[in-house]
């Protein structure tokens, strides 16, 4: 019995030693990582222009207002126009413009390396997740957003035998659309010695004198919007039978950013980033239905499709189903991103407000997409 007792005690002590060794290993590597980040933050900076606070952590509470305008423009085919017994040319534009959403969230980081999360105060407007890493002369940020909306504006214009046509209708889809957005930016500041992007946007350092810098870098943009639903069949048919689209876009940028310090503890930043989009690809998921919006009432097509009746009885047996997928490659285009921010230091505390606008447009053979996304943020934070 004594031998077994000694053996058990030895095993327990051995486990404690191994656990302590693992703990020490984790602490050592965290210390090395922290030292590396500290080095990247102060590497090559001019202390007369950029101050590195002693407290390395930032905790920021953020309030955000975000809005977007996603427009899809399609030219109706002659077959679709002829199906209505018309002649001429008609264009169809749908605009997804949800009500501006207000969200609240937090960001926590060490020397500009951090994570943020915010959630909308409205039920359908979704949530946002961000990751950012800033050093003395570089900035990397990732933004992920997901939300739902029913808001849509339809605009049809052109001409037929009756002359010019121009009609606009505002309303909501019967079922909500789901939109996912991912935006990844990476920038290098050529004057990282005297200019700090971090001072304006995550306050991990403090800009003490005015300075500007050329900015080079790139961005990767992904967006999907999905309104596949039986009840959304009429909308799908009016946008070339596309029920879901995934957009991939790669861009390079050469821009300029300037930090203006008009008085002690006050910083104003303006950044302009024109982008040349060299990679532009869209994957479209094609859907069909047992109803056809281009048929006259009570008409049945040779393939058995029915026309939409004047009442809502079509909702009882409407169905949509996927028939195909298409990949489309767009042309090289010019897009842009613009930012501005105002920061005021209050000792270890700080307040900040900044706005950002992103504009992308995509050209394909029969369809054009344009997306403008803007946000205004107000925050209060402290260094720990």
Tab-separated table of C-alpha atoms in Angstrom:
chain	number	residue	atom	x	y	z
A	1	UNK	CA	0.000	0.000	0.000
A	2	UNK	CA	2.826	2.373	0.845
A	3	UNK	CA	4.451	1.823	-2.568
A	4	UNK	CA	1.170	2.579	-4.365
A	5	UNK	CA	0.728	5.740	-2.285
A	6	UNK	CA	4.241	6.942	-3.134
A	7	UNK	CA	3.616	6.190	-6.815
A	8	UNK	CA	0.357	8.189	-6.880
A	9	UNK	CA	1.977	11.176	-5.116
A	10	UNK	CA	4.888	11.072	-7.586
A	11	UNK	CA	2.442	11.099	-10.524
A	12	UNK	CA	0.552	14.066	-9.097
A	13	UNK	CA	3.762	16.013	-8.513
A	14	UNK	CA	4.922	15.147	-12.041
A	15	UNK	CA	1.624	16.440	-13.467
A	16	UNK	CA	1.988	19.686	-11.533
A	17	UNK	CA	5.536	20.136	-12.829
A	18	UNK	CA	4.414	19.516	-16.440
A	19	UNK	CA	1.504	21.951	-16.061
A	20	UNK	CA	3.859	24.588	-14.642
A	21	UNK	CA	6.278	24.008	-17.518
A	22	UNK	CA	3.463	24.450	-20.061
A	23	UNK	CA	2.352	27.620	-18.288
A	24	UNK	CA	5.895	28.980	-18.321
A	25	UNK	CA	6.220	28.105	-22.040
A	26	UNK	CA	3.017	29.990	-22.849
A	27	UNK	CA	4.104	33.002	-20.797
A	28	UNK	CA	7.556	33.045	-22.410
A	29	UNK	CA	6.107	32.979	-25.920
A	30	UNK	CA	3.495	35.606	-25.101
A	31	UNK	CA	6.313	37.761	-23.790
A	32	UNK	CA	8.258	37.259	-27.026
A	33	UNK	CA	5.187	38.122	-29.080
A	34	UNK	CA	4.600	41.273	-27.047
A	35	UNK	CA	8.226	42.305	-27.456
A	36	UNK	CA	7.990	41.748	-31.212
A	37	UNK	CA	4.859	43.908	-31.455
A	38	UNK	CA	6.519	46.595	-29.345
A	39	UNK	CA	9.464	46.589	-31.739
A	40	UNK	CA	7.223	46.845	-34.817
A	41	UNK	CA	5.352	49.761	-33.236
A	42	UNK	CA	8.401	51.914	-32.508
A	43	UNK	CA	10.690	50.708	-35.299
A	44	UNK	CA	12.120	53.709	-37.139
A	45	UNK	CA	9.658	56.302	-35.760
A	46	UNK	CA	10.738	59.850	-34.994
A	47	UNK	CA	9.807	60.557	-31.333
A	48	UNK	CA	9.478	64.247	-32.178
A	49	UNK	CA	6.474	63.338	-34.362
A	50	UNK	CA	5.092	60.123	-32.871
A	51	UNK	CA	4.750	59.319	-29.183
A	52	UNK	CA	4.507	55.692	-28.067
A	53	UNK	CA	2.473	55.516	-24.794
A	54	UNK	CA	3.789	53.424	-21.912
A	55	UNK	CA	0.427	51.671	-21.545
A	56	UNK	CA	0.239	49.178	-24.453
A	57	UNK	CA	-3.420	48.065	-24.320
A	58	UNK	CA	-6.392	49.925	-25.838
A	59	UNK	CA	-10.012	49.288	-24.884
A	60	UNK	CA	-12.468	51.152	-27.110
A	61	UNK	CA	-16.257	51.397	-26.982
A	62	UNK	CA	-17.657	52.164	-30.429
A	63	UNK	CA	-20.937	53.460	-31.798
A	64	UNK	CA	-21.442	52.952	-35.517
A	65	UNK	CA	-23.921	54.064	-38.167
A	66	UNK	CA	-23.638	52.163	-41.439
A	67	UNK	CA	-25.508	52.349	-44.726
A	68	UNK	CA	-25.137	50.911	-48.202
A	69	UNK	CA	-26.574	51.305	-51.683
A	70	UNK	CA	-26.341	48.227	-53.917
A	71	UNK	CA	-27.657	48.759	-57.451
A	72	UNK	CA	-28.136	46.093	-60.117
A	73	UNK	CA	-28.956	47.206	-63.666
A	74	UNK	CA	-30.140	44.768	-66.346
A	75	UNK	CA	-31.147	45.317	-69.947
A	76	UNK	CA	-34.217	43.244	-70.803
A	77	UNK	CA	-33.787	40.972	-73.805
A	78	UNK	CA	-35.860	41.381	-76.946
A	79	UNK	CA	-37.493	38.010	-76.197
A	80	UNK	CA	-38.640	39.272	-72.799
A	81	UNK	CA	-39.966	42.482	-74.306
A	82	UNK	CA	-41.702	40.631	-77.161
A	83	UNK	CA	-43.350	38.295	-74.634
A	84	UNK	CA	-45.272	41.334	-73.429
A	85	UNK	CA	-46.274	42.214	-76.977
A	86	UNK	CA	-44.012	45.273	-76.948
A	87	UNK	CA	-41.260	46.619	-79.122
A	88	UNK	CA	-38.348	48.850	-78.212
A	89	UNK	CA	-35.755	48.870	-75.460
A	90	UNK	CA	-36.303	48.568	-71.718
A	91	UNK	CA	-33.853	48.611	-68.804
A	92	UNK	CA	-34.475	47.379	-65.289
A	93	UNK	CA	-32.672	48.632	-62.210
A	94	UNK	CA	-33.096	47.344	-58.669
A	95	UNK	CA	-31.575	49.142	-55.693
A	96	UNK	CA	-31.083	47.516	-52.305
A	97	UNK	CA	-30.871	50.310	-49.765
A	98	UNK	CA	-31.673	49.208	-46.220
A	99	UNK	CA	-32.374	51.708	-43.496
A	100	UNK	CA	-29.138	52.986	-41.990
A	101	UNK	CA	-28.239	50.661	-39.135
A	102	UNK	CA	-26.876	51.717	-35.762
A	103	UNK	CA	-24.652	49.322	-33.870
A	104	UNK	CA	-22.672	49.257	-30.664
A	105	UNK	CA	-19.566	47.261	-29.927
A	106	UNK	CA	-16.060	47.135	-28.517
A	107	UNK	CA	-12.494	46.791	-29.755
A	108	UNK	CA	-9.568	45.612	-27.655
A	109	UNK	CA	-5.978	45.572	-28.803
A	110	UNK	CA	-2.311	45.560	-27.892
A	111	UNK	CA	-0.222	48.220	-29.655
A	112	UNK	CA	-2.701	48.321	-32.542
A	113	UNK	CA	-3.210	44.562	-32.891
A	114	UNK	CA	-6.774	43.822	-31.909
A	115	UNK	CA	-10.246	42.420	-32.426
A	116	UNK	CA	-13.601	44.145	-32.525
A	117	UNK	CA	-17.235	43.092	-32.590
A	118	UNK	CA	-20.429	45.078	-32.885
A	119	UNK	CA	-24.078	44.142	-33.114
A	120	UNK	CA	-26.950	46.069	-34.586
A	121	UNK	CA	-29.616	47.647	-32.434
A	122	UNK	CA	-32.107	46.593	-35.122
A	123	UNK	CA	-33.193	42.962	-35.423
A	124	UNK	CA	-32.458	42.467	-39.131
A	125	UNK	CA	-29.342	44.541	-39.618
A	126	UNK	CA	-26.852	41.858	-38.565
A	127	UNK	CA	-23.410	42.175	-37.029
A	128	UNK	CA	-19.814	43.220	-37.752
A	129	UNK	CA	-16.483	41.618	-36.885
A	130	UNK	CA	-13.106	43.324	-37.373
A	131	UNK	CA	-9.444	42.451	-37.020
A	132	UNK	CA	-6.694	45.025	-37.371
A	133	UNK	CA	-2.924	45.168	-37.064
A	134	UNK	CA	-0.944	48.400	-37.339
A	135	UNK	CA	2.766	49.032	-37.026
A	136	UNK	CA	5.033	51.990	-37.612
A	137	UNK	CA	4.650	51.841	-41.387
A	138	UNK	CA	1.944	49.297	-42.200
A	139	UNK	CA	-1.734	48.642	-41.618
A	140	UNK	CA	-3.789	45.473	-42.094
A	141	UNK	CA	-7.523	45.359	-41.472
A	142	UNK	CA	-10.287	42.826	-42.033
A	143	UNK	CA	-13.989	43.647	-41.860
A	144	UNK	CA	-16.763	41.058	-41.927
A	145	UNK	CA	-20.417	42.062	-42.073
A	146	UNK	CA	-23.665	40.106	-42.361
A	147	UNK	CA	-27.196	41.493	-42.416
A	148	UNK	CA	-30.688	41.046	-43.820
A	149	UNK	CA	-33.040	43.533	-45.445
A	150	UNK	CA	-36.370	43.669	-47.277
A	151	UNK	CA	-35.947	47.177	-48.690
A	152	UNK	CA	-35.792	47.494	-52.491
A	153	UNK	CA	-36.446	50.146	-55.143
A	154	UNK	CA	-37.355	49.137	-58.702
A	155	UNK	CA	-36.841	51.478	-61.665
A	156	UNK	CA	-37.719	50.635	-65.277
A	157	UNK	CA	-37.008	52.973	-68.181
A	158	UNK	CA	-36.602	52.961	-71.937
A	159	UNK	CA	-39.070	53.244	-74.789
A	160	UNK	CA	-41.719	51.206	-76.597
A	161	UNK	CA	-44.376	51.869	-79.216
A	162	UNK	CA	-46.116	54.233	-76.794
A	163	UNK	CA	-42.992	56.371	-76.404
A	164	UNK	CA	-40.538	56.892	-73.502
A	165	UNK	CA	-41.135	54.868	-70.330
A	166	UNK	CA	-39.852	55.779	-66.875
A	167	UNK	CA	-41.378	54.307	-63.708
A	168	UNK	CA	-40.060	53.912	-60.173
A	169	UNK	CA	-41.536	51.827	-57.363
A	170	UNK	CA	-40.403	51.677	-53.724
A	171	UNK	CA	-41.285	48.697	-51.590
A	172	UNK	CA	-40.139	45.589	-49.785
A	173	UNK	CA	-39.484	42.037	-50.885
A	174	UNK	CA	-41.800	39.450	-49.377
A	175	UNK	CA	-38.854	37.540	-47.932
A	176	UNK	CA	-35.620	39.201	-46.734
A	177	UNK	CA	-32.365	39.253	-48.678
A	178	UNK	CA	-29.155	38.182	-46.934
A	179	UNK	CA	-25.943	40.089	-47.661
A	180	UNK	CA	-22.416	39.081	-46.623
A	181	UNK	CA	-19.459	41.433	-47.058
A	182	UNK	CA	-15.733	40.883	-46.472
A	183	UNK	CA	-13.212	43.675	-46.987
A	184	UNK	CA	-9.474	43.150	-46.414
A	185	UNK	CA	-7.087	46.109	-46.712
A	186	UNK	CA	-3.309	46.139	-46.490
A	187	UNK	CA	-1.339	49.402	-46.711
A	188	UNK	CA	2.279	50.483	-46.450
A	189	UNK	CA	3.108	54.066	-45.447
A	190	UNK	CA	6.240	55.359	-47.145
A	191	UNK	CA	6.752	57.979	-44.425
A	192	UNK	CA	6.222	55.739	-41.419
A	193	UNK	CA	8.971	57.595	-39.622
A	194	UNK	CA	6.811	60.714	-39.114
A	195	UNK	CA	3.280	59.713	-40.111
A	196	UNK	CA	1.108	57.243	-38.185
A	197	UNK	CA	-2.078	55.634	-39.473
A	198	UNK	CA	-2.535	54.016	-36.051
A	199	UNK	CA	-2.682	57.416	-34.306
A	200	UNK	CA	-5.787	58.295	-36.325
A	201	UNK	CA	-7.701	54.997	-36.273
A	202	UNK	CA	-6.823	52.864	-33.237
A	203	UNK	CA	-4.953	55.368	-31.016
A	204	UNK	CA	-2.167	52.926	-30.153
A	205	UNK	CA	0.283	55.821	-30.642
A	206	UNK	CA	-0.059	59.616	-30.560
A	207	UNK	CA	0.763	61.966	-33.436
A	208	UNK	CA	2.425	65.085	-31.995
A	209	UNK	CA	3.309	66.998	-35.176
A	210	UNK	CA	1.635	67.256	-38.581
A	211	UNK	CA	2.889	64.884	-41.266
A	212	UNK	CA	1.696	63.097	-44.389
A	213	UNK	CA	2.638	60.046	-46.396
A	214	UNK	CA	2.133	58.330	-49.701
A	215	UNK	CA	0.255	55.058	-49.223
A	216	UNK	CA	0.625	51.934	-51.350
A	217	UNK	CA	-1.260	48.723	-50.882
A	218	UNK	CA	-4.135	46.595	-51.982
A	219	UNK	CA	-7.553	45.309	-51.045
A	220	UNK	CA	-9.661	42.194	-51.432
A	221	UNK	CA	-13.431	42.560	-51.557
A	222	UNK	CA	-16.037	39.809	-51.368
A	223	UNK	CA	-19.778	40.222	-51.321
A	224	UNK	CA	-22.689	37.860	-51.711
A	225	UNK	CA	-26.335	38.743	-51.848
A	226	UNK	CA	-29.005	36.077	-51.766
A	227	UNK	CA	-32.725	36.613	-52.204
A	228	UNK	CA	-33.626	33.053	-53.200
A	229	UNK	CA	-37.143	32.431	-51.999
A	230	UNK	CA	-40.337	31.209	-53.607
A	231	UNK	CA	-42.040	34.507	-52.832
A	232	UNK	CA	-39.155	36.497	-54.359
A	233	UNK	CA	-39.544	34.775	-57.751
A	234	UNK	CA	-40.809	37.944	-59.550
A	235	UNK	CA	-37.713	39.893	-58.449
A	236	UNK	CA	-35.369	37.078	-59.508
A	237	UNK	CA	-36.935	36.984	-62.990
A	238	UNK	CA	-36.460	40.723	-63.444
A	239	UNK	CA	-32.705	40.540	-62.770
A	240	UNK	CA	-31.864	37.995	-65.454
A	241	UNK	CA	-33.038	35.070	-63.264
A	242	UNK	CA	-30.137	35.622	-60.845
A	243	UNK	CA	-31.123	34.648	-57.332
A	244	UNK	CA	-27.716	34.687	-55.704
A	245	UNK	CA	-24.467	36.396	-56.630
A	246	UNK	CA	-20.930	36.170	-55.272
A	247	UNK	CA	-18.503	38.965	-56.179
A	248	UNK	CA	-14.710	38.743	-55.863
A	249	UNK	CA	-12.575	41.803	-56.436
A	250	UNK	CA	-8.841	42.481	-56.087
A	251	UNK	CA	-7.431	46.019	-56.244
A	252	UNK	CA	-4.147	47.908	-55.970
A	253	UNK	CA	-3.919	51.451	-54.631
A	254	UNK	CA	-1.613	54.427	-54.539
A	255	UNK	CA	-2.995	57.197	-52.346
A	256	UNK	CA	-2.130	59.834	-49.806
A	257	UNK	CA	-2.867	60.355	-46.124
A	258	UNK	CA	-2.241	63.401	-43.954
A	259	UNK	CA	-2.313	63.894	-40.180
A	260	UNK	CA	-2.871	67.506	-39.150
A	261	UNK	CA	-2.160	68.523	-35.541
A	262	UNK	CA	-3.610	72.049	-35.213
A	263	UNK	CA	-3.186	72.075	-31.424
A	264	UNK	CA	-1.882	69.864	-28.653
A	265	UNK	CA	-3.796	66.555	-28.268
A	266	UNK	CA	-5.966	67.185	-31.360
A	267	UNK	CA	-5.466	65.176	-34.553
A	268	UNK	CA	-7.345	65.411	-37.857
A	269	UNK	CA	-6.709	62.813	-40.569
A	270	UNK	CA	-7.717	62.762	-44.243
A	271	UNK	CA	-6.990	59.741	-46.453
A	272	UNK	CA	-7.756	59.309	-50.174
A	273	UNK	CA	-7.172	55.905	-51.795
A	274	UNK	CA	-8.030	55.527	-55.496
A	275	UNK	CA	-7.957	51.850	-56.468
A	276	UNK	CA	-7.373	50.064	-59.764
A	277	UNK	CA	-9.389	46.865	-59.747
A	278	UNK	CA	-7.508	44.298	-61.817
A	279	UNK	CA	-9.451	41.185	-60.740
A	280	UNK	CA	-13.219	41.293	-61.011
A	281	UNK	CA	-15.227	38.070	-60.992
A	282	UNK	CA	-18.840	37.303	-60.257
A	283	UNK	CA	-20.491	33.934	-59.850
A	284	UNK	CA	-24.210	34.000	-60.546
A	285	UNK	CA	-26.648	31.289	-59.513
A	286	UNK	CA	-29.493	31.042	-62.049
A	287	UNK	CA	-33.019	30.156	-60.944
A	288	UNK	CA	-36.303	29.461	-62.687
A	289	UNK	CA	-39.914	29.208	-61.564
A	290	UNK	CA	-43.215	27.639	-62.511
A	291	UNK	CA	-44.521	31.195	-63.050
A	292	UNK	CA	-43.329	33.709	-65.644
A	293	UNK	CA	-43.675	37.436	-65.010
A	294	UNK	CA	-43.407	38.177	-68.737
A	295	UNK	CA	-46.585	36.266	-69.638
A	296	UNK	CA	-49.970	37.919	-69.960
A	297	UNK	CA	-52.668	37.002	-67.382
A	298	UNK	CA	-54.193	33.526	-67.950
A	299	UNK	CA	-51.485	32.706	-70.514
A	300	UNK	CA	-49.585	29.424	-70.248
A	301	UNK	CA	-46.263	29.014	-72.001
A	302	UNK	CA	-45.373	25.903	-74.076
A	303	UNK	CA	-43.152	24.645	-71.226
A	304	UNK	CA	-46.046	24.807	-68.783
A	305	UNK	CA	-45.212	28.050	-66.991
A	306	UNK	CA	-48.126	30.133	-65.815
A	307	UNK	CA	-48.659	33.869	-65.769
A	308	UNK	CA	-49.047	35.708	-62.481
A	309	UNK	CA	-52.741	36.330	-61.764
A	310	UNK	CA	-54.043	39.680	-60.596
A	311	UNK	CA	-54.651	38.351	-57.082
A	312	UNK	CA	-52.287	36.649	-54.624
A	313	UNK	CA	-53.300	33.089	-55.473
A	314	UNK	CA	-49.885	32.499	-57.078
A	315	UNK	CA	-48.382	32.406	-53.597
A	316	UNK	CA	-50.056	29.066	-52.948
A	317	UNK	CA	-48.002	27.047	-55.455
A	318	UNK	CA	-45.084	29.276	-56.524
A	319	UNK	CA	-41.721	27.475	-56.621
A	320	UNK	CA	-38.186	28.480	-57.560
A	321	UNK	CA	-35.396	26.076	-58.397
A	322	UNK	CA	-31.777	26.403	-59.449
A	323	UNK	CA	-31.008	25.617	-63.079
A	324	UNK	CA	-27.450	26.764	-63.672
A	325	UNK	CA	-24.433	28.762	-62.511
A	326	UNK	CA	-22.471	31.328	-64.495
A	327	UNK	CA	-19.084	32.924	-63.950
A	328	UNK	CA	-18.519	36.381	-65.351
A	329	UNK	CA	-15.263	38.312	-65.459
A	330	UNK	CA	-15.489	42.081	-65.411
A	331	UNK	CA	-13.256	44.735	-66.874
A	332	UNK	CA	-10.470	46.642	-65.146
A	333	UNK	CA	-12.137	49.509	-63.275
A	334	UNK	CA	-11.367	52.449	-60.997
A	335	UNK	CA	-12.842	52.398	-57.478
A	336	UNK	CA	-12.006	54.363	-54.363
A	337	UNK	CA	-11.904	54.456	-50.595
A	338	UNK	CA	-11.892	57.689	-48.569
A	339	UNK	CA	-11.497	58.192	-44.808
A	340	UNK	CA	-11.382	61.044	-42.347
A	341	UNK	CA	-11.040	61.071	-38.570
A	342	UNK	CA	-10.790	63.428	-35.590
A	343	UNK	CA	-9.075	62.348	-32.350
A	344	UNK	CA	-8.632	64.179	-29.049
A	345	UNK	CA	-6.370	62.936	-26.253
A	346	UNK	CA	-7.370	63.229	-22.583
A	347	UNK	CA	-4.388	61.719	-20.805
A	348	UNK	CA	-4.837	57.940	-20.861
A	349	UNK	CA	-8.318	58.454	-22.335
A	350	UNK	CA	-9.253	59.539	-25.864
A	351	UNK	CA	-12.295	60.238	-28.009
A	352	UNK	CA	-12.487	59.689	-31.744
A	353	UNK	CA	-14.893	60.062	-34.647
A	354	UNK	CA	-14.238	58.863	-38.176
A	355	UNK	CA	-16.054	58.262	-41.420
A	356	UNK	CA	-15.300	55.924	-44.306
A	357	UNK	CA	-16.704	55.511	-47.832
A	358	UNK	CA	-16.072	52.565	-50.159
A	359	UNK	CA	-17.262	52.559	-53.745
A	360	UNK	CA	-17.107	49.552	-56.073
A	361	UNK	CA	-18.643	48.964	-59.465
A	362	UNK	CA	-18.683	45.889	-61.664
A	363	UNK	CA	-19.391	45.638	-65.401
A	364	UNK	CA	-20.509	42.417	-67.043
A	365	UNK	CA	-21.968	41.617	-70.452
A	366	UNK	CA	-25.663	42.118	-69.612
A	367	UNK	CA	-25.542	43.367	-66.056
A	368	UNK	CA	-23.968	46.214	-64.058
A	369	UNK	CA	-23.500	46.312	-60.294
A	370	UNK	CA	-22.629	49.350	-58.203
A	371	UNK	CA	-22.028	49.312	-54.462
A	372	UNK	CA	-21.483	52.324	-52.191
A	373	UNK	CA	-20.910	51.563	-48.524
A	374	UNK	CA	-20.341	54.238	-45.880
A	375	UNK	CA	-20.010	54.320	-42.114
A	376	UNK	CA	-19.657	56.901	-39.357
A	377	UNK	CA	-18.090	55.857	-36.062
A	378	UNK	CA	-17.824	57.549	-32.684
A	379	UNK	CA	-15.728	56.022	-29.927
A	380	UNK	CA	-14.318	56.571	-26.489
A	381	UNK	CA	-11.363	54.584	-25.221
A	382	UNK	CA	-8.662	54.193	-22.654
A	383	UNK	CA	-5.142	52.798	-22.472
A	384	UNK	CA	-4.376	50.075	-19.986
